[in-house]
PDB file of C-alpha atoms in Angstrom:
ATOM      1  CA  UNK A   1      48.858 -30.010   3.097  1.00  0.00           C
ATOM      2  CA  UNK A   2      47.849 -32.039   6.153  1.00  0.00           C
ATOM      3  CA  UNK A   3      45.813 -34.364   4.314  1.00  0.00           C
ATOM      4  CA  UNK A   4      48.651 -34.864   1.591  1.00  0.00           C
ATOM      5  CA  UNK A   5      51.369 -35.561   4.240  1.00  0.00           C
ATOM      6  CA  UNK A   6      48.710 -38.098   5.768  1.00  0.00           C
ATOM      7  CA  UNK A   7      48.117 -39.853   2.516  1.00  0.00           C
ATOM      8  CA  UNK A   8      52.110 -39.744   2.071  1.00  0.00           C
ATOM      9  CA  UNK A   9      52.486 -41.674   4.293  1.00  0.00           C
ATOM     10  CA  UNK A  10      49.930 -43.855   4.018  1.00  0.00           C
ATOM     11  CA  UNK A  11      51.654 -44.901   1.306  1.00  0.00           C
ATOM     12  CA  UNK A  12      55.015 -45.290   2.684  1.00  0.00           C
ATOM     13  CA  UNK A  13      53.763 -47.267   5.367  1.00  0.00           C
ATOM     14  CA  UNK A  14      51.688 -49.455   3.128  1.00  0.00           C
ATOM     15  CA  UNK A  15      54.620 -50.066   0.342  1.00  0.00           C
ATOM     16  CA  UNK A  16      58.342 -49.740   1.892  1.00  0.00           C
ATOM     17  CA  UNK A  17      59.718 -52.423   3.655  1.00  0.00           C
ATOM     18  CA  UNK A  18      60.408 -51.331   7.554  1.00  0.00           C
ATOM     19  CA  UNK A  19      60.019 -54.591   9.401  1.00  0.00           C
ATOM     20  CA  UNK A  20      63.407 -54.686  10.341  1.00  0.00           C
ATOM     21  CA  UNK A  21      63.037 -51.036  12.101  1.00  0.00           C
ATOM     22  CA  UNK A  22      62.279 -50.434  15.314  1.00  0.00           C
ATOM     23  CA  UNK A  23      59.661 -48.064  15.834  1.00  0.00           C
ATOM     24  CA  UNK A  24      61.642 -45.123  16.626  1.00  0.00           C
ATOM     25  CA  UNK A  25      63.798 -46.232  13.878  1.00  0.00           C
ATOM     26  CA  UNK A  26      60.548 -46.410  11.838  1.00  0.00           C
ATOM     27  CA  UNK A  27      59.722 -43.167  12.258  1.00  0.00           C
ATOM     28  CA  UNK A  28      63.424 -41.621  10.947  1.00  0.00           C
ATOM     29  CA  UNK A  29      62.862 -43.608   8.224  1.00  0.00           C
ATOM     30  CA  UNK A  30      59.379 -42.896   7.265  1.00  0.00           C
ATOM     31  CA  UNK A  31      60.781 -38.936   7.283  1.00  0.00           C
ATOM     32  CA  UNK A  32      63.621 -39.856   4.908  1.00  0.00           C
ATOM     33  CA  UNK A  33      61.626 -41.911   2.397  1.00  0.00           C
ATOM     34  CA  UNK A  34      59.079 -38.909   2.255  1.00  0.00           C
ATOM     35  CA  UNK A  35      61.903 -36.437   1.552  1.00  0.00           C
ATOM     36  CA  UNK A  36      63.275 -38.571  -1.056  1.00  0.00           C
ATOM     37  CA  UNK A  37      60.316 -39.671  -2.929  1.00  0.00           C
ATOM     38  CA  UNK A  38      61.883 -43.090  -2.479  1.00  0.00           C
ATOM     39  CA  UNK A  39      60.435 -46.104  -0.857  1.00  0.00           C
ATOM     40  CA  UNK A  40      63.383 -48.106  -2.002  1.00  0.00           C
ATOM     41  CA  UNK A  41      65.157 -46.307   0.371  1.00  0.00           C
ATOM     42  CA  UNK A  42      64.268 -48.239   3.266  1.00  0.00           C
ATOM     43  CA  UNK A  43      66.530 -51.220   1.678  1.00  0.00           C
ATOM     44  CA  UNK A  44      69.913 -48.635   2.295  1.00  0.00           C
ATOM     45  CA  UNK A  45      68.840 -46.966   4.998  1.00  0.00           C
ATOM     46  CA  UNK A  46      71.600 -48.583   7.952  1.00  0.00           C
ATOM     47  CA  UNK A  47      71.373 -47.409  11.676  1.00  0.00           C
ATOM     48  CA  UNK A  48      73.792 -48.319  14.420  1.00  0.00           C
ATOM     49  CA  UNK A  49      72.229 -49.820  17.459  1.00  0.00           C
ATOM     50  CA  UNK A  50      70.618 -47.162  20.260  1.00  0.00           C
ATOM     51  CA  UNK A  51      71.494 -44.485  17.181  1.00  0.00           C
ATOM     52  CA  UNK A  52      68.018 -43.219  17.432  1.00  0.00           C
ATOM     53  CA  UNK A  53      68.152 -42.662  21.654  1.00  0.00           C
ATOM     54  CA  UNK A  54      71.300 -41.398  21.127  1.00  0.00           C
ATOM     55  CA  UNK A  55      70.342 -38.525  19.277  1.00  0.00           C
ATOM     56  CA  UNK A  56      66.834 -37.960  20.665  1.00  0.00           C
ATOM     57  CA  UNK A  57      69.190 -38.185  24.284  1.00  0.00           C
ATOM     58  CA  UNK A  58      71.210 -35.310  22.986  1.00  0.00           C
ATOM     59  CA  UNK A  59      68.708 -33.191  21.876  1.00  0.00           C
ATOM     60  CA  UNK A  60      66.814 -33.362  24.636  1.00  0.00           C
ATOM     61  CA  UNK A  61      70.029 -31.955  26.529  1.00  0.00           C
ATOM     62  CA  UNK A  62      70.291 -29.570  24.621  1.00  0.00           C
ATOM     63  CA  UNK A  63      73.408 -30.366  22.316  1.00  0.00           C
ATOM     64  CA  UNK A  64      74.012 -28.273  19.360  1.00  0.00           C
ATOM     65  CA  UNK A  65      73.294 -29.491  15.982  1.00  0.00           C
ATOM     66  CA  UNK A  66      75.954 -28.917  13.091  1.00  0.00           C
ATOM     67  CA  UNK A  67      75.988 -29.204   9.802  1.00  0.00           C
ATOM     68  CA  UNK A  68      78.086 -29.434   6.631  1.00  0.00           C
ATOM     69  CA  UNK A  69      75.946 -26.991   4.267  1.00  0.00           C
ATOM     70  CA  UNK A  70      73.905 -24.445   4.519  1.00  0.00           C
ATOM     71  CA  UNK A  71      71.028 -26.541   2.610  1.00  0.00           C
ATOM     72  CA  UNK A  72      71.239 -29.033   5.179  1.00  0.00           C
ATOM     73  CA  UNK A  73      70.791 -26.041   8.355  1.00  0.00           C
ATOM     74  CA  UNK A  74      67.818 -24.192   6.701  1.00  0.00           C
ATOM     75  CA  UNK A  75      66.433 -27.975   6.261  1.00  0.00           C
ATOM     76  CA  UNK A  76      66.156 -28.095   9.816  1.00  0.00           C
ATOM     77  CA  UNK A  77      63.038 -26.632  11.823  1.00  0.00           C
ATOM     78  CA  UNK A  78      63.381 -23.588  13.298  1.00  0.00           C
ATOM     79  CA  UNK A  79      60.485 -23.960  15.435  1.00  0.00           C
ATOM     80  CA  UNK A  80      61.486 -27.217  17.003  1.00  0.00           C
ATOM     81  CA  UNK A  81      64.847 -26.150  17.744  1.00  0.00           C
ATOM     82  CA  UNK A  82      63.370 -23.628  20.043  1.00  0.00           C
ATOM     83  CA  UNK A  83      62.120 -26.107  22.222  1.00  0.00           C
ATOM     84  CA  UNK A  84      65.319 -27.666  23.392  1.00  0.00           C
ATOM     85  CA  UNK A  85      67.979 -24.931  22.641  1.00  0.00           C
ATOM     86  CA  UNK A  86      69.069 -26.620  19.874  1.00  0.00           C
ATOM     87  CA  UNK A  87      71.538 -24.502  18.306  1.00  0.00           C
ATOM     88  CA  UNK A  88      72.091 -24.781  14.895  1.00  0.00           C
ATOM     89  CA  UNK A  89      75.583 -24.207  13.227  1.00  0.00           C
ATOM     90  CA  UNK A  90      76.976 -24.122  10.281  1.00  0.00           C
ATOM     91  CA  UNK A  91      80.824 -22.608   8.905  1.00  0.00           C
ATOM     92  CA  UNK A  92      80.468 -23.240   5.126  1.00  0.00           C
ATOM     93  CA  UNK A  93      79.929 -19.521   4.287  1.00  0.00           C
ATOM     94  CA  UNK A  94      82.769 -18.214   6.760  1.00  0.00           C
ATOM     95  CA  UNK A  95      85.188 -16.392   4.953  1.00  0.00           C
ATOM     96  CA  UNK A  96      88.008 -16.929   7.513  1.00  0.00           C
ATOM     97  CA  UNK A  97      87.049 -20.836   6.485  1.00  0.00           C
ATOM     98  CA  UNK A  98      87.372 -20.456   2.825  1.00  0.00           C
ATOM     99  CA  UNK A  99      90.596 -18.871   3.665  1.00  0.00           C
ATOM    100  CA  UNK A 100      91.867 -21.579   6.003  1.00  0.00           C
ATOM    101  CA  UNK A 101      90.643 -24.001   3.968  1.00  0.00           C
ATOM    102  CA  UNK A 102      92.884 -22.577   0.791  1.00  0.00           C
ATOM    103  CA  UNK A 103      95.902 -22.353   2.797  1.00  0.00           C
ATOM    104  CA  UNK A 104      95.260 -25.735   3.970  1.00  0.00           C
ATOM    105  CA  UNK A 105      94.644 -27.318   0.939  1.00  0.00           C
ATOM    106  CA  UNK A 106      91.299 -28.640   1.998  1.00  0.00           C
ATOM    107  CA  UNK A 107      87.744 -28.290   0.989  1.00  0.00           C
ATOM    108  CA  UNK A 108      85.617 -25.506   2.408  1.00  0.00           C
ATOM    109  CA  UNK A 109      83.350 -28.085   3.822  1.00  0.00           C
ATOM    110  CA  UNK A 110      85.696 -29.987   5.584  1.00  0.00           C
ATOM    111  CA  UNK A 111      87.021 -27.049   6.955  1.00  0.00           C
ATOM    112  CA  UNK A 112      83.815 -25.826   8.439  1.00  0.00           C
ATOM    113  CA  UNK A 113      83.641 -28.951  10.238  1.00  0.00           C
ATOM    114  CA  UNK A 114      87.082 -29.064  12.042  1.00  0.00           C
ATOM    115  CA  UNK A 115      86.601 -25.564  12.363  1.00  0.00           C
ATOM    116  CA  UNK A 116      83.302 -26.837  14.839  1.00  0.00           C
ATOM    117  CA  UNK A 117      85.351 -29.652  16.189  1.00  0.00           C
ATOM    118  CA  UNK A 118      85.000 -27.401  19.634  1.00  0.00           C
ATOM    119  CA  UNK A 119      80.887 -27.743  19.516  1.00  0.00           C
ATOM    120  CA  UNK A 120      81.062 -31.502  18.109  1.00  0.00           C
ATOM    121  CA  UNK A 121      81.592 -33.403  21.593  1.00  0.00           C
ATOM    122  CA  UNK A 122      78.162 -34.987  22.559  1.00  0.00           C
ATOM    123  CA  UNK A 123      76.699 -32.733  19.488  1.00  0.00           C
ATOM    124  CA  UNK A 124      74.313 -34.300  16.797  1.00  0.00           C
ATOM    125  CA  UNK A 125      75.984 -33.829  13.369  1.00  0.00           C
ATOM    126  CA  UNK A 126      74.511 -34.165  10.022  1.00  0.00           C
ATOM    127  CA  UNK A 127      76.625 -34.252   6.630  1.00  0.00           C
ATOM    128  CA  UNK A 128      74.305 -34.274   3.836  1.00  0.00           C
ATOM    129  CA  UNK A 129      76.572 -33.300   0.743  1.00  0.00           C
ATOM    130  CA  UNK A 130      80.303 -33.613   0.976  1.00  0.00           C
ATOM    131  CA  UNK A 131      81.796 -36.798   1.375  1.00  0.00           C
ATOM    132  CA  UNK A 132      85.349 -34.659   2.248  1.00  0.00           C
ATOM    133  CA  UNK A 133      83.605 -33.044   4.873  1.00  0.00           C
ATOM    134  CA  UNK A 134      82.666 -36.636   6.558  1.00  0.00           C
ATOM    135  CA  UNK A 135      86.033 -37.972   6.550  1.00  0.00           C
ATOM    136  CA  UNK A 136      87.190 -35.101   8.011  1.00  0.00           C
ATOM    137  CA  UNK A 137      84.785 -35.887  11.218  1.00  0.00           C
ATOM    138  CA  UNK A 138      85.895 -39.309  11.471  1.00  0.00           C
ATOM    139  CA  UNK A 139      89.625 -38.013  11.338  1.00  0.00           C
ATOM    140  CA  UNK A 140      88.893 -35.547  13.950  1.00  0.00           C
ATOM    141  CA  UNK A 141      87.118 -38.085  16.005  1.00  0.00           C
ATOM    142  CA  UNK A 142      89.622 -40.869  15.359  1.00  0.00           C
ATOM    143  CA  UNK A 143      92.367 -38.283  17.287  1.00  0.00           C
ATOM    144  CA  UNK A 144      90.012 -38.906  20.335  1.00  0.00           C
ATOM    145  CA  UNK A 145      89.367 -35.330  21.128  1.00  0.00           C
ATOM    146  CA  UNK A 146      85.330 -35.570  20.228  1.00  0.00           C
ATOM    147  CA  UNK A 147      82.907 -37.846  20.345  1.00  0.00           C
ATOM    148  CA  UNK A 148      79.603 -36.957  18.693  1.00  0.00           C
ATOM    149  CA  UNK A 149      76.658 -38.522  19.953  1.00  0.00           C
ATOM    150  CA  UNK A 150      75.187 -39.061  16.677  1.00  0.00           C
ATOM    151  CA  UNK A 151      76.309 -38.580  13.364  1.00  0.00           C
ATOM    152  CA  UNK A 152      73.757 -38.208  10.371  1.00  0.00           C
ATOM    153  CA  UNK A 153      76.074 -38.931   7.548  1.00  0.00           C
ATOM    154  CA  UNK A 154      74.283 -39.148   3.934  1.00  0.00           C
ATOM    155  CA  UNK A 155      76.605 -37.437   1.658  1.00  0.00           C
ATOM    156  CA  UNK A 156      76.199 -38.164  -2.291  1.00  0.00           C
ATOM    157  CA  UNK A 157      77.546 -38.686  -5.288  1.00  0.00           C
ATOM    158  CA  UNK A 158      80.152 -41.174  -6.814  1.00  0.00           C
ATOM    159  CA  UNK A 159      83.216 -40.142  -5.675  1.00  0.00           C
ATOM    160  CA  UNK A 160      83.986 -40.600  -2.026  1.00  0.00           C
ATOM    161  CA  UNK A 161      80.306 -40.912  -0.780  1.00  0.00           C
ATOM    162  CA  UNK A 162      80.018 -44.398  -0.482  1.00  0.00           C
ATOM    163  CA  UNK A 163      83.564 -44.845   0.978  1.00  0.00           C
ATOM    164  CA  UNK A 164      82.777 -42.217   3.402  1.00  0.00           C
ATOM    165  CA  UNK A 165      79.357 -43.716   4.742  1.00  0.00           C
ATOM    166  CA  UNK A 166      81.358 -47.064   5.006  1.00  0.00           C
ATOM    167  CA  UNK A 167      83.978 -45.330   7.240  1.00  0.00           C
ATOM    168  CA  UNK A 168      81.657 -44.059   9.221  1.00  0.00           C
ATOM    169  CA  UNK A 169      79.635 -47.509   9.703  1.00  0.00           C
ATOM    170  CA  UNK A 170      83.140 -49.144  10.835  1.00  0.00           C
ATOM    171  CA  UNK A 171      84.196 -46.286  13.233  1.00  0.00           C
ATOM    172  CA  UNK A 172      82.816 -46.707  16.698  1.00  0.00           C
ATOM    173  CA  UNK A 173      80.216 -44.243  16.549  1.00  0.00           C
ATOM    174  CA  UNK A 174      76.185 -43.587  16.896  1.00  0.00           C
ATOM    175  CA  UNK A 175      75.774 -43.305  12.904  1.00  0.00           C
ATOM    176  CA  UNK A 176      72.470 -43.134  10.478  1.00  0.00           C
ATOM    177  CA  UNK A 177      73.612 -43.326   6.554  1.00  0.00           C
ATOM    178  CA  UNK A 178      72.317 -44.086   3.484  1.00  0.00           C
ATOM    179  CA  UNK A 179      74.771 -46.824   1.809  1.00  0.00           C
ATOM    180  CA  UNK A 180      75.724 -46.226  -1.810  1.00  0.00           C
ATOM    181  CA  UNK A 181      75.953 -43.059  -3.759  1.00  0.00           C
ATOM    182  CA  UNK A 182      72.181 -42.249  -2.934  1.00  0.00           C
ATOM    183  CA  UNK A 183      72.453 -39.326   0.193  1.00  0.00           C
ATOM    184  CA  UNK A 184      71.644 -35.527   0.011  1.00  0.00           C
ATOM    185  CA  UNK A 185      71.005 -32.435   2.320  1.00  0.00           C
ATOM    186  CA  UNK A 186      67.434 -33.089   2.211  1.00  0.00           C
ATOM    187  CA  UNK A 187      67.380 -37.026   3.534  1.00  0.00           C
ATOM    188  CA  UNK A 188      70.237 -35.258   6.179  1.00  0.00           C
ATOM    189  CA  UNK A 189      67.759 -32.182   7.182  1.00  0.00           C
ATOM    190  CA  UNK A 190      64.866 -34.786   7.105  1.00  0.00           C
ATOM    191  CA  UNK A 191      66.248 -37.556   9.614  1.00  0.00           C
ATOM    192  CA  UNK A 192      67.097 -34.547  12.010  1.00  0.00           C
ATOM    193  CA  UNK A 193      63.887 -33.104  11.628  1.00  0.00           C
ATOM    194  CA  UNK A 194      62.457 -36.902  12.924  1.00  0.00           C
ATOM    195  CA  UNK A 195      64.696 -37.102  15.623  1.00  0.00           C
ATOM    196  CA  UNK A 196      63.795 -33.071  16.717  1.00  0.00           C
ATOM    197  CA  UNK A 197      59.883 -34.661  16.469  1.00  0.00           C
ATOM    198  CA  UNK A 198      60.572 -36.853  18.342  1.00  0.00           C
ATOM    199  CA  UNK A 199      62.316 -35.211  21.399  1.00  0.00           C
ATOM    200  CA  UNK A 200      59.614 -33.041  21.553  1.00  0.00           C
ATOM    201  CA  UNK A 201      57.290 -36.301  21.946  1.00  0.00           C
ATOM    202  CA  UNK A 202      55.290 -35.023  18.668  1.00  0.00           C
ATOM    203  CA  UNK A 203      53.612 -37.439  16.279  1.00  0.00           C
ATOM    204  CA  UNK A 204      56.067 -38.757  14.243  1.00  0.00           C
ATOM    205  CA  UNK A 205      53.882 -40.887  11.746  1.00  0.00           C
TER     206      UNK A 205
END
């Protein structure tokens, strides 16, 4: 497997276009293209300035790491994690949620993440599938009661996704995304898993 991931990104390195990354910012990248499969991505792939130190920062301090979905927290090593105290969490299977989130009139997943909005000041967030559950962060951050101190927002599909990665681009906060309707838990779980590498001053390719 070693010599796979080597030649992976061998590949990547050799094909996708990451001159306009810094190295750190490489490195996040390089992760996301090899979960993906795509080394288009690189082209989509938008970063806010001191994004990368941001979230390396946090985790290093030992902020908590939340998530939309489950697929995005069991994404997420375990064993790295450990290292920092980086606890992982996660609301979409709550069933006081789902209830909330009926009698609200919301989605589950954007009820799971106002239902964190406690954990989500100076946290490292990542929102791999629902587009509802990203707005719902930049509402609760808009109110000015959390500020996250990096949001990995790659939610896709065509309705909402794009719109919701633009938001967050525009709204004042330490952001990776994935413009368009290209996103998913697994580009989410894999630019955490780079930054998680990197705080624990690992190899990152």
């Amino acid at each position: 497997p070693a010599k796979i991931e080597r030649e992976s990104f061998r590949i990547i390195e050799a094909v996708a276009d990451l001159n306009c990354f810094s190295d750190m910012e490489r490195s996040v990248v390089k992760r996301m293209i090899h979960a993906s499969g795509d080394l288009s991505l690189s082209g989509v792939v938008a970063m806010s300035d001191g994004a990368i130190k941001a979230g390396v920062d946090a985790l290093r301090s030992c902020c908590p790491i939340i998530t939309d979905v489950r697929m995005v927290a069991v994404g997420i090593s375990d064993r790295r994690t450990c290292i920092h105290d980086n606890n992982v969490l996660c609301k979409i299977d709550d069933k006081a949620v789902e209830d909330e989130a009926r009698r609200a009139g919301m989605t589950r997943s954007a009820m799971a993440i106002r239902s964190l909005s406690n954990h989500a000041d100076g946290a490292v967030i990542a929102i791999g599938n629902a587009p509802t559950a990203l707005f719902e962060l930049l509402d609760i951050a808009k109110e000015g009661v959390v500020k996250p101190a990096l949001v990995v927002g790659t939610p896709v599909g065509f309705v909402g996704a794009a719109e919701s990665k633009e938001a967050l681009m525009r709204a004042g906060l330490n952001y990776v995304t994935v413009r368009g309707t290209r996103g998913g838990s697994a580009l989410a779980a894999s630019a955490i898993n780079a930054l998680l590498m990197i705080a624990c001053n690992e190899d990152c390719k």
